[in-house]
Short mmCIF file of C-alpha atoms and ligand atoms in Angstrom, two decimals:
data_model
loop_
_atom_site.label_atom_id
_atom_site.label_comp_id
_atom_site.label_asym_id
_atom_site.label_seq_id
_atom_site.Cartn_x
_atom_site.Cartn_y
_atom_site.Cartn_z
CA MET A 17 228.20 173.11 -15.12
CA HIS A 18 227.56 176.70 -15.96
CA PRO A 19 230.62 178.90 -16.35
CA VAL A 20 229.27 181.84 -14.33
CA LYS A 21 231.41 182.31 -11.27
CA LEU A 22 229.16 183.91 -8.74
CA GLY A 23 230.81 186.55 -6.67
CA THR A 24 230.22 186.84 -2.98
CA LEU A 25 227.92 189.77 -3.66
CA GLN A 26 224.72 189.67 -5.61
CA PRO A 27 223.59 192.41 -7.97
CA ILE A 28 220.56 194.39 -6.87
CA SER A 29 217.52 192.35 -7.86
CA TYR A 30 215.59 193.55 -10.86
CA LYS A 31 213.35 190.62 -11.71
CA ARG A 32 210.15 191.85 -13.28
CA LYS A 33 208.11 191.29 -16.42
CA TYR A 34 207.82 194.20 -18.82
CA ASN A 35 205.38 193.94 -21.66
CA SER A 36 207.55 195.52 -24.24
CA THR A 37 206.29 196.19 -27.70
CA MET A 38 208.37 195.74 -30.81
CA PHE A 39 211.22 198.16 -30.67
CA SER A 40 214.37 198.33 -32.73
CA PHE A 41 217.33 200.65 -32.50
CA THR A 42 219.90 201.50 -35.16
CA ASP A 43 221.26 204.82 -34.02
CA ILE A 44 220.17 207.93 -32.14
CA THR A 45 219.15 209.87 -35.26
CA GLN A 46 216.91 207.04 -36.40
CA TYR A 47 215.43 206.70 -32.88
CA HIS A 48 214.64 210.41 -32.72
CA GLN A 49 213.02 210.21 -36.13
CA GLN A 50 210.82 207.37 -34.89
CA LEU A 51 209.84 209.48 -31.87
CA LYS A 52 209.01 212.46 -34.06
CA ASP A 53 206.96 210.25 -36.39
CA ASN A 54 205.12 208.84 -33.39
CA ASN A 55 206.23 205.33 -34.25
CA THR A 56 207.54 204.70 -30.78
CA ASN A 57 207.94 206.44 -27.45
CA CYS A 58 210.57 206.57 -24.72
CA ALA A 59 208.55 204.42 -22.32
CA ASP A 60 208.37 201.64 -24.93
CA ALA A 61 212.11 201.91 -25.48
CA VAL A 62 212.81 201.62 -21.75
CA ARG A 63 210.38 198.70 -21.35
CA HIS A 64 212.07 196.97 -24.26
CA TYR A 65 215.52 197.27 -22.66
CA LEU A 66 214.30 196.26 -19.20
CA GLN A 67 212.78 193.15 -20.72
CA LYS A 68 216.01 192.36 -22.60
CA ILE A 69 218.08 192.88 -19.43
CA GLU A 70 215.78 190.45 -17.66
CA GLU A 71 216.03 187.88 -20.46
CA GLU A 72 219.81 188.14 -20.60
CA LYS A 73 220.35 188.17 -16.86
CA ILE A 74 222.72 185.23 -17.20
CA LEU A 75 225.26 187.60 -18.79
CA ASN A 76 225.60 189.38 -15.43
CA ALA A 77 226.27 192.70 -17.19
CA PHE A 78 224.63 194.91 -14.55
CA THR A 79 225.30 195.47 -10.87
CA ALA A 80 222.16 197.59 -10.54
CA VAL A 81 219.20 198.40 -12.80
CA TYR A 82 217.22 201.57 -12.21
CA ALA A 83 213.94 200.25 -13.62
CA ASP A 84 211.35 202.42 -11.92
CA GLU A 85 213.12 205.72 -12.31
CA ALA A 86 214.06 204.99 -15.93
CA LEU A 87 210.39 204.29 -16.69
CA LEU A 88 209.29 207.39 -14.85
CA GLN A 89 211.76 209.58 -16.67
CA ALA A 90 210.70 208.07 -19.99
CA SER A 91 207.05 208.91 -19.33
CA LEU A 92 207.95 212.47 -18.37
CA LEU A 93 209.88 212.86 -21.60
CA ASP A 94 206.99 211.42 -23.61
CA GLU A 95 204.67 213.87 -21.94
CA ARG A 96 206.93 216.83 -22.66
CA ARG A 97 207.28 215.82 -26.30
CA LYS A 98 203.51 215.55 -26.67
CA ASN A 99 203.25 219.07 -25.35
CA GLY A 100 205.47 220.24 -28.15
CA ALA A 101 208.79 220.67 -26.34
CA PRO A 102 211.80 220.40 -28.67
CA LEU A 103 213.96 217.29 -28.32
CA LYS A 104 217.25 217.71 -26.53
CA ARG A 105 220.23 215.93 -28.07
CA LEU A 106 219.89 212.75 -26.01
CA HIS A 107 216.14 212.83 -25.53
CA GLY A 108 215.19 209.40 -24.21
CA VAL A 109 218.51 207.81 -25.16
CA VAL A 110 218.94 204.76 -22.93
CA ILE A 111 222.46 204.59 -21.52
CA ALA A 112 224.22 202.25 -19.09
CA ILE A 113 227.22 203.40 -17.04
CA LYS A 114 230.19 201.46 -15.69
CA ASP A 115 229.97 201.02 -11.95
CA VAL A 116 232.94 203.34 -11.37
CA LEU A 117 231.00 206.46 -12.36
CA CYS A 118 229.20 208.32 -9.61
CA TYR A 119 225.47 208.89 -9.96
CA LYS A 120 224.07 210.77 -6.99
CA ASP A 121 222.02 208.67 -4.56
CA HIS A 122 222.73 205.48 -6.49
CA THR A 123 224.99 202.68 -5.32
CA ILE A 124 228.57 202.78 -6.56
CA THR A 125 230.60 199.63 -6.03
CA ALA A 126 233.60 199.60 -8.42
CA ALA A 127 232.71 195.87 -8.35
CA SER A 128 234.42 195.73 -4.95
CA LYS A 129 233.24 194.45 -1.63
CA ILE A 130 234.99 197.40 0.00
CA LEU A 131 232.34 199.80 -1.34
CA SER A 132 229.35 197.62 -0.51
CA GLY A 133 226.40 199.66 0.61
CA PHE A 134 227.94 202.98 -0.42
CA LYS A 135 225.89 205.52 -2.38
CA SER A 136 227.28 208.34 -4.51
CA LEU A 137 227.09 211.77 -2.93
CA TYR A 138 227.31 213.52 -6.29
CA THR A 139 227.09 212.83 -10.01
CA ALA A 140 230.12 212.52 -12.29
CA THR A 141 230.42 215.39 -14.77
CA ALA A 142 230.29 212.97 -17.72
CA VAL A 143 227.03 211.45 -16.45
CA GLN A 144 225.57 214.86 -15.56
CA ARG A 145 226.17 216.11 -19.08
CA LEU A 146 224.24 213.13 -20.47
CA LEU A 147 221.39 213.75 -18.04
CA ASP A 148 221.31 217.44 -18.96
CA GLU A 149 220.57 216.36 -22.54
CA ASP A 150 217.71 214.12 -21.32
CA ALA A 151 219.46 210.76 -21.49
CA ILE A 152 217.96 207.96 -19.39
CA ILE A 153 220.45 206.05 -17.22
CA ILE A 154 219.15 202.48 -17.09
CA GLY A 155 221.71 200.95 -14.76
CA SER A 156 225.28 200.48 -13.60
CA CYS A 157 227.48 197.88 -15.24
CA ASN A 158 229.64 195.16 -13.81
CA CYS A 159 233.41 195.46 -14.30
CA ASP A 160 236.73 194.31 -12.92
CA GLU A 161 237.26 195.50 -9.35
CA PHE A 162 238.45 199.12 -9.44
CA ALA A 163 238.85 198.69 -13.22
CA MET A 164 241.86 196.40 -12.76
CA GLY A 165 241.75 193.52 -15.19
CA SER A 166 241.27 192.41 -18.76
CA THR A 167 238.56 189.76 -18.47
CA ASN A 168 235.97 190.91 -15.92
CA GLU A 169 236.95 187.93 -13.78
CA ASN A 170 238.06 190.23 -10.94
CA SER A 171 234.59 191.37 -9.89
CA ALA A 172 233.05 190.83 -6.47
CA TYR A 173 229.79 190.48 -8.43
CA GLY A 174 231.03 187.55 -10.53
CA ASN A 175 232.04 187.13 -14.16
CA VAL A 176 230.34 188.77 -17.08
CA LEU A 177 229.74 186.45 -20.04
CA ASN A 178 230.44 187.28 -23.66
CA ALA A 179 227.00 187.27 -25.29
CA LEU A 180 228.36 185.60 -28.44
CA ASP A 181 229.80 182.65 -26.55
CA HIS A 182 229.06 182.12 -22.88
CA THR A 183 232.28 180.19 -22.34
CA LYS A 184 234.30 183.28 -23.28
CA VAL A 185 235.13 186.44 -21.35
CA PRO A 186 233.81 189.79 -22.57
CA GLY A 187 237.18 191.43 -21.95
CA GLY A 188 237.79 193.99 -19.27
CA SER A 189 237.76 195.91 -17.26
CA SER A 190 234.57 197.47 -18.68
CA GLY A 191 233.11 194.03 -19.52
CA GLY A 192 229.56 194.73 -18.38
CA SER A 193 229.34 198.00 -20.33
CA ALA A 194 230.60 196.26 -23.48
CA VAL A 195 228.16 193.37 -23.15
CA ALA A 196 225.29 195.78 -22.45
CA VAL A 197 225.83 197.22 -25.93
CA GLN A 198 226.77 193.90 -27.56
CA ALA A 199 223.60 192.16 -26.33
CA ARG A 200 221.56 195.29 -27.05
CA LEU A 201 220.53 195.89 -23.45
CA CYS A 202 220.85 199.66 -23.96
CA MET A 203 221.62 202.09 -26.79
CA ALA A 204 225.13 203.07 -25.69
CA SER A 205 227.24 202.79 -22.57
CA LEU A 206 230.11 204.40 -20.71
CA GLY A 207 233.26 202.66 -19.57
CA SER A 208 236.63 203.82 -18.36
CA ASP A 209 239.94 203.17 -20.08
CA THR A 210 243.21 203.30 -18.13
CA GLY A 211 245.08 200.78 -20.25
CA GLY A 212 242.57 199.46 -22.75
CA SER A 213 239.46 198.79 -20.70
CA VAL A 214 237.13 200.20 -23.33
CA ARG A 215 238.96 199.21 -26.52
CA GLN A 216 239.77 195.63 -25.57
CA PRO A 217 236.26 194.58 -24.42
CA ALA A 218 234.85 196.33 -27.50
CA ASP A 219 237.21 194.18 -29.57
CA PHE A 220 236.18 190.96 -27.79
CA CYS A 221 232.48 191.81 -28.17
CA GLY A 222 232.48 193.08 -31.76
CA ILE A 223 231.39 196.67 -31.06
CA LEU A 224 232.92 200.16 -31.19
CA GLY A 225 234.88 201.43 -28.20
CA LEU A 226 236.47 204.86 -27.95
CA LYS A 227 239.08 206.11 -25.51
CA PRO A 228 239.31 209.87 -26.01
CA THR A 229 242.42 212.00 -25.55
CA TYR A 230 243.49 212.25 -21.90
CA GLY A 231 241.82 215.39 -20.59
CA LYS A 232 238.96 215.39 -23.07
CA ILE A 233 236.26 214.16 -20.69
CA SER A 234 236.23 215.19 -17.06
CA ARG A 235 237.32 212.58 -14.53
CA TYR A 236 235.28 214.25 -11.79
CA GLY A 237 233.16 211.49 -10.29
CA LEU A 238 235.11 208.68 -11.96
CA ILE A 239 236.60 206.42 -9.29
CA ALA A 240 240.36 206.81 -9.65
CA TYR A 241 242.53 203.85 -10.58
CA ALA A 242 245.59 205.60 -12.08
CA SER A 243 244.79 209.27 -12.38
CA SER A 244 247.30 210.20 -15.08
CA PHE A 245 245.91 207.42 -17.34
CA ASP A 246 242.17 207.20 -16.61
CA GLN A 247 239.69 208.42 -19.21
CA VAL A 248 235.96 207.92 -19.58
CA GLY A 249 235.21 206.01 -22.79
CA ILE A 250 232.19 205.20 -24.95
CA PHE A 251 230.72 201.96 -26.34
CA ALA A 252 228.18 202.02 -29.17
CA ASN A 253 227.31 200.44 -32.49
CA SER A 254 227.51 203.61 -34.57
CA ILE A 255 230.28 206.14 -35.08
CA ASP A 256 227.72 208.96 -35.18
CA ASP A 257 226.45 208.00 -31.74
CA ILE A 258 229.99 207.88 -30.38
CA ALA A 259 230.67 211.33 -31.86
CA LEU A 260 227.50 212.76 -30.35
CA LEU A 261 228.17 211.41 -26.87
CA LEU A 262 231.78 212.57 -27.03
CA ASP A 263 230.70 216.02 -28.08
CA ILE A 264 228.25 216.25 -25.21
CA MET A 265 230.58 214.97 -22.50
CA SER A 266 233.81 216.67 -23.50
CA GLY A 267 234.95 220.18 -22.63
CA ALA A 268 236.44 222.02 -19.68
CA ASP A 269 235.21 221.29 -16.20
CA GLU A 270 236.23 223.31 -13.17
CA TYR A 271 236.25 220.13 -11.08
CA ASP A 272 239.05 218.49 -13.10
CA SER A 273 242.26 220.47 -13.38
CA THR A 274 243.78 218.00 -15.85
CA MET A 275 241.22 218.85 -18.53
CA LEU A 276 242.50 220.11 -21.85
CA LEU A 277 241.57 223.70 -22.40
CA ASN A 278 240.75 225.28 -25.74
CA THR A 279 240.72 222.10 -27.76
CA PRO A 280 238.92 222.21 -31.06
CA ASP A 281 235.31 221.12 -30.96
CA THR A 282 235.40 217.36 -31.26
CA VAL A 283 233.02 216.77 -34.05
CA SER A 284 229.91 218.75 -34.00
CA SER A 285 227.54 215.92 -34.50
CA GLU A 286 224.60 218.19 -35.14
CA ASP A 287 225.89 217.75 -38.64
CA SER A 288 226.91 214.13 -38.87
CA THR A 289 228.07 214.62 -42.46
CA VAL A 290 231.25 216.09 -40.97
CA LEU A 291 232.28 212.51 -40.32
CA GLN A 292 231.70 211.49 -43.91
CA MET A 293 235.02 212.05 -45.59
CA LEU A 294 235.25 212.88 -49.22
CA GLU A 295 236.25 209.94 -51.40
CA SER A 296 239.24 212.00 -52.44
CA THR A 297 240.69 212.19 -48.92
CA LYS A 298 243.75 210.02 -48.77
CA TYR A 299 245.27 209.20 -45.41
CA LYS A 300 248.87 208.78 -44.36
CA ILE A 301 248.85 205.92 -41.92
CA ALA A 302 251.68 204.21 -40.04
CA PHE A 303 251.88 200.83 -38.39
CA PHE A 304 254.61 199.61 -36.07
CA LYS A 305 256.61 196.72 -37.43
CA GLU A 306 257.07 195.23 -33.98
CA ALA A 307 253.32 195.29 -33.38
CA LEU A 308 252.22 193.44 -36.50
CA HIS A 309 255.11 191.01 -36.26
CA HIS A 310 254.80 190.52 -32.53
CA PRO A 311 255.22 186.84 -31.54
CA SER A 312 252.12 186.99 -29.33
CA LEU A 313 249.87 188.13 -32.19
CA ASP A 314 247.38 185.56 -33.52
CA GLU A 315 248.27 184.66 -37.12
CA GLU A 316 244.76 185.22 -38.43
CA ILE A 317 244.49 188.67 -36.84
CA LYS A 318 247.78 189.57 -38.48
CA GLU A 319 246.71 188.24 -41.90
CA ASN A 320 243.43 190.16 -41.82
CA ILE A 321 245.13 193.41 -40.88
CA LEU A 322 247.79 192.93 -43.56
CA SER A 323 245.15 192.35 -46.19
CA LEU A 324 243.22 195.43 -45.02
CA ILE A 325 246.45 197.40 -45.41
CA GLU A 326 246.71 196.15 -48.99
CA SER A 327 243.16 197.22 -49.83
CA LEU A 328 243.71 200.64 -48.30
CA ARG A 329 246.86 200.99 -50.37
CA SER A 330 245.10 200.00 -53.54
CA ASN A 331 242.57 202.75 -52.84
CA GLY A 332 245.31 205.35 -52.71
CA HIS A 333 246.03 205.64 -49.00
CA THR A 334 249.65 205.60 -47.88
CA ILE A 335 250.38 202.94 -45.30
CA THR A 336 253.93 202.84 -44.01
CA GLU A 337 255.65 200.29 -41.80
CA ILE A 338 257.81 202.05 -39.20
CA ASP A 339 260.29 200.88 -36.64
CA PHE A 340 258.98 202.36 -33.40
CA GLY A 341 261.43 200.45 -31.28
CA LEU A 342 259.88 200.92 -27.82
CA LEU A 343 256.85 198.66 -27.85
CA ASP A 344 258.32 196.03 -25.55
CA TYR A 345 258.68 198.63 -22.79
CA VAL A 346 255.06 199.70 -22.71
CA VAL A 347 253.63 196.92 -20.54
CA PRO A 348 256.32 197.14 -17.82
CA ALA A 349 256.14 200.97 -17.76
CA TYR A 350 252.36 200.86 -17.60
CA TYR A 351 252.23 198.36 -14.73
CA VAL A 352 254.87 200.20 -12.69
CA LEU A 353 253.19 203.60 -13.07
CA THR A 354 249.56 202.52 -12.73
CA THR A 355 250.16 200.37 -9.68
CA ALA A 356 252.09 203.24 -8.08
CA GLU A 357 249.18 205.60 -8.67
CA ALA A 358 246.67 202.96 -7.59
CA SER A 359 248.46 202.31 -4.30
CA SER A 360 248.03 205.98 -3.48
CA ASN A 361 244.48 206.35 -4.85
CA LEU A 362 243.17 203.30 -3.04
CA SER A 363 244.58 204.30 0.35
CA ARG A 364 241.34 206.18 1.00
CA TYR A 365 239.39 202.90 1.41
CA ASP A 366 240.15 202.45 5.06
CA GLY A 367 236.82 201.23 6.40
CA ILE A 368 236.10 204.54 8.10
CA ARG A 369 234.90 206.71 5.26
CA TYR A 370 233.36 204.29 2.78
CA GLY A 371 231.39 201.06 2.63
CA TYR A 372 232.69 197.86 4.11
CA LYS A 373 234.09 197.57 7.65
CA THR A 374 235.43 194.40 9.21
CA ASP A 375 233.37 193.03 12.07
CA GLY A 376 236.14 190.67 13.16
CA ALA A 377 238.00 191.01 16.44
CA ILE A 378 240.50 193.86 16.24
CA LYS A 379 243.30 195.02 18.53
CA ASP A 380 243.73 198.61 17.43
CA LEU A 381 243.16 201.05 14.56
CA THR A 382 245.99 199.67 12.41
CA ASP A 383 244.59 196.20 12.85
CA PHE A 384 241.16 197.51 11.83
CA TYR A 385 242.59 199.02 8.61
CA LYS A 386 244.49 195.85 7.82
CA GLN A 387 241.56 193.53 8.34
CA THR A 388 239.08 195.74 6.52
CA ARG A 389 241.36 196.10 3.52
CA SER A 390 242.31 192.40 3.47
CA GLU A 391 238.66 191.37 3.54
CA GLY A 392 237.31 194.17 1.35
CA PHE A 393 239.75 194.12 -1.57
CA GLY A 394 240.02 191.19 -3.97
CA LYS A 395 243.29 189.43 -4.77
CA GLU A 396 244.20 191.38 -7.92
CA VAL A 397 243.62 194.75 -6.26
CA GLN A 398 245.75 193.68 -3.30
CA ARG A 399 248.49 192.53 -5.67
CA ARG A 400 248.53 195.91 -7.38
CA ILE A 401 248.49 197.92 -4.17
CA MET A 402 251.50 195.94 -2.96
CA LEU A 403 253.32 196.22 -6.28
CA GLY A 404 252.67 199.97 -6.37
CA THR A 405 253.83 200.43 -2.79
CA PHE A 406 256.99 198.50 -3.63
CA VAL A 407 257.91 200.53 -6.73
CA LEU A 408 257.44 203.74 -4.74
CA SER A 409 259.39 202.61 -1.73
CA SER A 410 262.70 204.24 -0.90
CA GLY A 411 265.55 202.30 -2.44
CA TYR A 412 263.38 201.10 -5.35
CA TYR A 413 261.82 204.40 -6.40
CA ASP A 414 264.62 205.30 -8.82
CA ALA A 415 264.99 201.82 -10.22
CA TYR A 416 261.30 201.37 -10.98
CA PHE A 417 259.10 204.45 -10.71
CA ASN A 418 261.57 206.97 -12.10
CA LYS A 419 262.70 204.61 -14.84
CA ALA A 420 259.12 204.06 -15.91
CA GLN A 421 258.52 207.83 -15.97
CA GLN A 422 261.53 208.17 -18.23
CA VAL A 423 260.17 205.50 -20.55
CA ARG A 424 256.86 207.36 -20.63
CA LYS A 425 258.64 210.58 -21.62
CA LEU A 426 260.50 208.77 -24.43
CA LEU A 427 257.26 207.27 -25.67
CA VAL A 428 255.54 210.65 -25.71
CA ASP A 429 258.39 212.29 -27.63
CA LYS A 430 258.61 209.51 -30.16
CA THR A 431 254.86 209.43 -30.62
CA ASN A 432 254.70 213.19 -31.20
CA ALA A 433 257.37 212.76 -33.86
CA VAL A 434 255.33 210.02 -35.59
CA PHE A 435 252.31 212.31 -35.79
CA THR A 436 254.25 215.07 -37.49
CA GLU A 437 254.39 212.71 -40.49
CA PHE A 438 251.24 210.61 -40.22
CA ASP A 439 247.52 211.18 -39.74
CA ALA A 440 247.03 207.96 -37.82
CA VAL A 441 248.66 204.83 -36.45
CA ILE A 442 246.90 201.48 -36.75
CA MET A 443 247.46 198.46 -34.54
CA PRO A 444 245.66 195.34 -33.43
CA VAL A 445 243.59 195.85 -30.27
CA SER A 446 244.49 192.59 -28.59
CA PRO A 447 246.90 189.78 -29.55
CA ALA A 448 243.99 187.29 -29.53
CA THR A 449 240.21 187.08 -29.66
CA ALA A 450 238.18 186.70 -26.43
CA PHE A 451 239.86 184.27 -24.03
CA ALA A 452 238.05 181.29 -22.54
CA ILE A 453 236.84 181.93 -19.00
CA GLY A 454 239.56 180.88 -16.57
CA ASP A 455 242.23 180.68 -19.26
CA LYS A 456 244.41 183.52 -18.06
CA SER A 457 243.18 184.15 -14.54
CA ALA A 458 245.86 181.99 -12.90
CA ASP A 459 248.71 183.80 -14.66
CA PRO A 460 248.71 187.55 -14.02
CA ILE A 461 251.84 188.16 -16.14
CA ALA A 462 250.28 186.53 -19.22
CA MET A 463 247.18 188.65 -18.60
CA TYR A 464 249.26 191.86 -18.32
CA LEU A 465 251.24 191.08 -21.47
CA ALA A 466 248.04 190.87 -23.49
CA ASP A 467 247.60 194.63 -22.89
CA ILE A 468 250.57 195.39 -25.16
CA PHE A 469 248.61 197.12 -27.92
CA THR A 470 246.28 199.22 -25.80
CA VAL A 471 248.40 200.70 -22.98
CA PHE A 472 250.41 202.70 -25.52
CA ALA A 473 247.59 205.23 -26.03
CA ASN A 474 247.18 205.73 -22.27
CA LEU A 475 250.90 206.18 -21.66
CA THR A 476 251.01 208.86 -24.34
CA GLY A 477 247.56 210.38 -23.79
CA ILE A 478 246.44 210.00 -27.40
CA PRO A 479 242.93 208.89 -28.44
CA GLY A 480 242.25 205.36 -29.67
CA ILE A 481 239.26 203.50 -31.02
CA ALA A 482 238.53 199.80 -31.54
CA VAL A 483 236.68 199.31 -34.81
CA PRO A 484 234.92 195.93 -35.24
CA LEU A 485 235.90 194.89 -38.76
CA PHE A 486 236.65 191.17 -38.73
CA LYS A 487 235.50 187.74 -37.73
CA HIS A 488 237.94 185.00 -36.76
CA SER A 489 237.54 181.38 -37.93
CA ASN A 490 236.87 180.59 -34.25
CA ASN A 491 233.68 182.67 -34.76
CA MET A 492 234.71 185.46 -32.42
CA PRO A 493 234.93 189.06 -33.61
CA PHE A 494 238.01 191.25 -33.59
CA GLY A 495 238.80 194.74 -34.72
CA LEU A 496 241.42 197.23 -35.65
CA GLN A 497 242.70 199.97 -33.39
CA ILE A 498 243.16 203.46 -34.81
CA MET A 499 245.06 206.16 -32.94
CA THR A 500 245.67 209.79 -33.85
CA LYS A 501 247.51 212.69 -32.28
CA LYS A 502 246.06 214.28 -29.14
CA SER A 503 242.73 216.05 -29.63
CA ASP A 504 242.37 214.83 -33.19
CA GLU A 505 239.21 212.83 -32.54
CA LEU A 506 237.82 214.23 -35.77
CA THR A 507 240.34 212.39 -37.95
CA LEU A 508 240.03 209.35 -35.69
CA LEU A 509 236.28 209.12 -36.15
CA GLN A 510 236.36 209.97 -39.85
CA LEU A 511 238.83 207.19 -40.51
CA ALA A 512 236.86 204.80 -38.31
CA LYS A 513 233.72 205.63 -40.25
CA LEU A 514 235.44 205.06 -43.56
CA LEU A 515 236.61 201.63 -42.38
CA MET A 516 233.18 200.72 -41.01
CA ASP A 517 231.42 201.79 -44.21
CA LYS A 518 233.84 200.44 -46.80
CA TYR A 519 236.15 197.81 -45.32
CA ARG A 520 234.10 195.86 -42.80
CA LYS A 521 234.56 192.13 -43.26
CA ASN A 522 232.11 190.66 -40.75
N1 LIG B 5 243.86 195.56 -18.45
C1 LIG B 5 244.43 196.77 -17.97
C2 LIG B 5 244.70 196.66 -16.50
O1 LIG B 5 244.38 195.67 -15.95
C3 LIG B 5 243.54 197.93 -18.30
C4 LIG B 5 242.61 198.35 -17.23
C5 LIG B 5 241.84 199.59 -17.57
O2 LIG B 5 241.97 200.16 -18.66
N2 LIG B 5 241.07 200.05 -16.60
O3 LIG B 5 245.21 197.54 -15.90
#
């Protein structure tokens, strides 16, 4: 029996045969060079990816593929280039977006039945900034419903499969976006990261995944899960590509009042050498004792990270074990706060304004809301709405919501103190490599606890990246997570590049 669990909804059909020519992609700079040398064109690139998407349909990475318009846009770009127009920064770059990012006149589902049939009325700022640089959006990617999950098993469109092993999950919630890059169905993709949804699937799939500083990329047009945690994130196979996309998408936006103002330019990727650190740069890096010695951490992941620490030390970097002391509180604080925010954010899906409406017999308006929401939301989303409503309810508010806010404040203060002494903190991304499909879906608590290493960055607002450095003896990849202080994406990416170039073990 095949492990794909089909959801009740089917992705928009995109079956077609594209006669793609040979096309290979390393990074955006190399692609642009090929275009300038006339060795390829954008239409060939798009045909290549459409063909790959078709061949790898079993992975279920997309909820919609925009084949015709992607091809049309590619031809227009080819035409413009032939006429001598200069290349914009993402000229013909083929990008997939998580199906929680609005793209005007295109379906947006959040992998939920409750949004079935709904089309975006506007385009998310992050997506618009890519389009303004002539990127080609090839499709929307499958994910956990409303970005709630760690395995992509909570999608109304069915599971996404890990391309390296079809019996394994790709991670979540941005599973489709991760697999789209892993299986080379596009050049780069966007996800969203509220508690690890970019870093953890990147880890499970063996690719790079960046969650920027909270407030770096506008959330306008990103479907809200937990607004004080959500950030748009990037999947790619090259640090330079991540830096370029970050540079293009970040920066103030009048539609998002939580944006950071006056932050230093991320990394001007016009000059990618900025990411190449001098050999003489020596980093001061910390790791939390309770993270690397956590009982849930796979032994082999721990051994590999410890041996990486030794090699970094022998090359003159300072790596210090510190007692952070609060790690066991991060998962409870995260799940109290995010479910509280979600219960409020998701109250707008009432069957009147968006998508799905019940057609069952109803007594009155309240009954209509109840039935629509019971039929339209999946089990995990319902669980979180109820949990969030509970922690906000009078009598429990102080015991849960306020307490969790206090924990968040402590975490922020302690984290700021760590970064007065260190350039970066390193941690595993996940306690284990990709889970088997079905392994954790019956036990929500076990699933939540596996978020221990990623939710920390969202609670504190700092940036984090999953860097694919290792391969487990079970043949699955895993990486290392690097975090820096807020707005220090430059150090984050420089260190990630150093590790990719000099310490990669897979
Ligand atoms: N696994 C986490 C959760 O289920 C993270 C989700 C996310 O980052 N969107 O909440």
